[in-house]
Short mmCIF file of N, CA and C in Angstrom, two decimals:
data_model
loop_
_atom_site.label_atom_id
_atom_site.label_comp_id
_atom_site.label_asym_id
_atom_site.label_seq_id
_atom_site.Cartn_x
_atom_site.Cartn_y
_atom_site.Cartn_z
N UNK A 1 0.85 -1.17 0.00
CA UNK A 1 0.00 0.00 0.00
C UNK A 1 0.90 1.24 0.00
N UNK A 2 0.53 2.21 -0.78
CA UNK A 2 1.33 3.43 -0.92
C UNK A 2 1.04 4.40 0.22
N UNK A 3 1.93 5.34 0.42
CA UNK A 3 1.77 6.34 1.48
C UNK A 3 0.52 7.18 1.25
N UNK A 4 0.14 7.39 0.01
CA UNK A 4 -1.08 8.15 -0.28
C UNK A 4 -2.31 7.42 0.24
N UNK A 5 -2.29 6.10 0.16
CA UNK A 5 -3.40 5.31 0.69
C UNK A 5 -3.46 5.43 2.21
N UNK A 6 -2.31 5.47 2.84
CA UNK A 6 -2.26 5.61 4.30
C UNK A 6 -2.78 6.99 4.70
N UNK A 7 -2.39 8.01 3.96
CA UNK A 7 -2.85 9.37 4.28
C UNK A 7 -4.36 9.53 4.10
N UNK A 8 -4.96 8.72 3.26
CA UNK A 8 -6.40 8.80 3.01
C UNK A 8 -7.21 8.14 4.12
N UNK A 9 -6.58 7.40 5.00
CA UNK A 9 -7.29 6.69 6.06
C UNK A 9 -7.67 7.64 7.19
N UNK A 10 -8.75 7.28 7.89
CA UNK A 10 -9.16 8.06 9.05
C UNK A 10 -8.25 7.71 10.23
N UNK A 11 -8.34 8.50 11.29
CA UNK A 11 -7.51 8.26 12.47
C UNK A 11 -7.81 6.90 13.09
N UNK A 12 -9.08 6.53 13.12
CA UNK A 12 -9.46 5.24 13.68
C UNK A 12 -8.92 4.09 12.84
N UNK A 13 -9.00 4.26 11.52
CA UNK A 13 -8.47 3.23 10.62
C UNK A 13 -6.96 3.10 10.78
N UNK A 14 -6.28 4.23 10.97
CA UNK A 14 -4.83 4.20 11.16
C UNK A 14 -4.47 3.44 12.43
N UNK A 15 -5.20 3.70 13.50
CA UNK A 15 -4.93 3.02 14.76
C UNK A 15 -5.16 1.52 14.63
N UNK A 16 -6.22 1.14 13.95
CA UNK A 16 -6.51 -0.27 13.74
C UNK A 16 -5.45 -0.92 12.87
N UNK A 17 -5.08 -0.25 11.80
CA UNK A 17 -4.07 -0.78 10.88
C UNK A 17 -2.72 -0.90 11.58
N UNK A 18 -2.38 0.06 12.43
CA UNK A 18 -1.13 0.01 13.18
C UNK A 18 -1.11 -1.20 14.10
N UNK A 19 -2.20 -1.43 14.81
CA UNK A 19 -2.30 -2.59 15.70
C UNK A 19 -2.14 -3.89 14.92
N UNK A 20 -2.87 -4.01 13.82
CA UNK A 20 -2.82 -5.23 13.03
C UNK A 20 -1.44 -5.47 12.42
N UNK A 21 -0.81 -4.40 11.96
CA UNK A 21 0.50 -4.54 11.34
C UNK A 21 1.56 -4.91 12.37
N UNK A 22 1.46 -4.35 13.57
CA UNK A 22 2.40 -4.73 14.63
C UNK A 22 2.22 -6.18 15.04
N UNK A 23 0.98 -6.64 15.08
CA UNK A 23 0.73 -8.06 15.39
C UNK A 23 1.32 -8.94 14.30
N UNK A 24 1.13 -8.53 13.05
CA UNK A 24 1.68 -9.28 11.93
C UNK A 24 3.21 -9.32 12.02
N UNK A 25 3.82 -8.21 12.36
CA UNK A 25 5.27 -8.14 12.48
C UNK A 25 5.77 -9.07 13.58
N UNK A 26 5.06 -9.10 14.69
CA UNK A 26 5.42 -9.99 15.78
C UNK A 26 5.36 -11.45 15.32
N UNK A 27 4.29 -11.81 14.62
CA UNK A 27 4.16 -13.17 14.13
C UNK A 27 5.24 -13.51 13.11
N UNK A 28 5.59 -12.55 12.25
CA UNK A 28 6.65 -12.78 11.28
C UNK A 28 7.99 -13.02 11.97
N UNK A 29 8.26 -12.26 13.02
CA UNK A 29 9.51 -12.44 13.77
C UNK A 29 9.56 -13.81 14.43
N UNK A 30 8.44 -14.24 14.99
CA UNK A 30 8.40 -15.57 15.59
C UNK A 30 8.63 -16.65 14.55
N UNK A 31 7.99 -16.50 13.39
CA UNK A 31 8.16 -17.48 12.33
C UNK A 31 9.59 -17.49 11.81
N UNK A 32 10.23 -16.33 11.74
CA UNK A 32 11.62 -16.26 11.29
C UNK A 32 12.54 -16.93 12.31
N UNK A 33 12.25 -16.74 13.59
CA UNK A 33 13.09 -17.33 14.63
C UNK A 33 12.99 -18.85 14.65
N UNK A 34 11.84 -19.37 14.26
CA UNK A 34 11.66 -20.82 14.26
C UNK A 34 11.88 -21.43 12.88
N UNK A 35 12.44 -20.62 11.96
CA UNK A 35 12.79 -21.07 10.61
C UNK A 35 11.57 -21.52 9.81
N UNK A 36 10.42 -20.92 10.06
CA UNK A 36 9.20 -21.26 9.32
C UNK A 36 8.84 -20.20 8.29
N UNK A 37 9.62 -19.13 8.24
CA UNK A 37 9.33 -18.03 7.33
C UNK A 37 10.16 -18.19 6.07
N UNK A 38 9.49 -18.36 4.94
CA UNK A 38 10.20 -18.58 3.68
C UNK A 38 10.72 -17.27 3.10
N UNK A 39 9.95 -16.20 3.22
CA UNK A 39 10.32 -14.93 2.61
C UNK A 39 10.56 -13.90 3.72
N UNK A 40 11.83 -13.70 4.06
CA UNK A 40 12.16 -12.78 5.15
C UNK A 40 11.95 -11.32 4.77
N UNK A 41 11.72 -11.04 3.49
CA UNK A 41 11.44 -9.68 3.06
C UNK A 41 10.13 -9.16 3.63
N UNK A 42 9.26 -10.05 4.03
CA UNK A 42 7.98 -9.65 4.61
C UNK A 42 8.18 -8.85 5.89
N UNK A 43 9.24 -9.15 6.64
CA UNK A 43 9.52 -8.42 7.87
C UNK A 43 9.82 -6.95 7.55
N UNK A 44 10.65 -6.72 6.56
CA UNK A 44 10.98 -5.36 6.16
C UNK A 44 9.78 -4.59 5.66
N UNK A 45 8.92 -5.27 4.92
CA UNK A 45 7.71 -4.62 4.42
C UNK A 45 6.79 -4.22 5.56
N UNK A 46 6.66 -5.09 6.55
CA UNK A 46 5.81 -4.78 7.70
C UNK A 46 6.38 -3.62 8.51
N UNK A 47 7.70 -3.60 8.67
CA UNK A 47 8.34 -2.50 9.40
C UNK A 47 8.15 -1.17 8.67
N UNK A 48 8.24 -1.21 7.36
CA UNK A 48 8.03 0.00 6.56
C UNK A 48 6.60 0.49 6.72
N UNK A 49 5.66 -0.44 6.72
CA UNK A 49 4.25 -0.09 6.87
C UNK A 49 3.99 0.58 8.22
N UNK A 50 4.59 0.03 9.28
CA UNK A 50 4.45 0.62 10.61
C UNK A 50 5.01 2.04 10.61
N UNK A 51 6.17 2.22 9.99
CA UNK A 51 6.79 3.55 9.92
C UNK A 51 5.92 4.54 9.15
N UNK A 52 5.31 4.09 8.07
CA UNK A 52 4.44 4.98 7.29
C UNK A 52 3.24 5.41 8.12
N UNK A 53 2.64 4.48 8.82
CA UNK A 53 1.46 4.79 9.63
C UNK A 53 1.83 5.77 10.75
N UNK A 54 2.95 5.51 11.43
CA UNK A 54 3.37 6.40 12.51
C UNK A 54 3.72 7.79 11.98
N UNK A 55 4.30 7.85 10.79
CA UNK A 55 4.63 9.14 10.18
C UNK A 55 3.38 9.95 9.90
N UNK A 56 2.37 9.32 9.33
CA UNK A 56 1.12 10.02 9.03
C UNK A 56 0.43 10.47 10.31
N UNK A 57 0.45 9.62 11.33
CA UNK A 57 -0.16 10.00 12.60
C UNK A 57 0.56 11.21 13.21
N UNK A 58 1.86 11.23 13.12
CA UNK A 58 2.64 12.35 13.66
C UNK A 58 2.41 13.62 12.84
N UNK A 59 2.32 13.49 11.52
CA UNK A 59 2.03 14.65 10.67
C UNK A 59 0.71 15.29 11.08
N UNK A 60 -0.28 14.46 11.32
CA UNK A 60 -1.59 14.98 11.71
C UNK A 60 -1.54 15.63 13.08
N UNK A 61 -0.76 15.05 13.97
CA UNK A 61 -0.61 15.60 15.31
C UNK A 61 0.01 17.00 15.27
N UNK A 62 0.99 17.17 14.39
CA UNK A 62 1.68 18.45 14.27
C UNK A 62 0.96 19.42 13.33
N UNK A 63 -0.02 18.92 12.60
CA UNK A 63 -0.75 19.76 11.67
C UNK A 63 0.00 20.04 10.39
N UNK A 64 0.85 19.11 10.00
CA UNK A 64 1.61 19.26 8.76
C UNK A 64 0.80 18.68 7.62
N UNK A 65 0.50 19.50 6.63
CA UNK A 65 -0.26 19.03 5.46
C UNK A 65 0.70 18.79 4.31
N UNK A 66 0.54 17.64 3.67
CA UNK A 66 1.39 17.33 2.51
C UNK A 66 0.53 17.08 1.31
#
């Protein structure tokens, strides 16, 4: 999902998506630790998604419009 899609989400949707993505990241880390994860790139994608969501939330908090 692109950053523009994240910016289009409501605050409630962002909070929900952040929670779900963090849970997914935790599960990916567990699977990687137990050698059950075939594609380790998924971890990086999930981390990027969390960063995008947090960035948009912070932009809104500061009132920065992009």
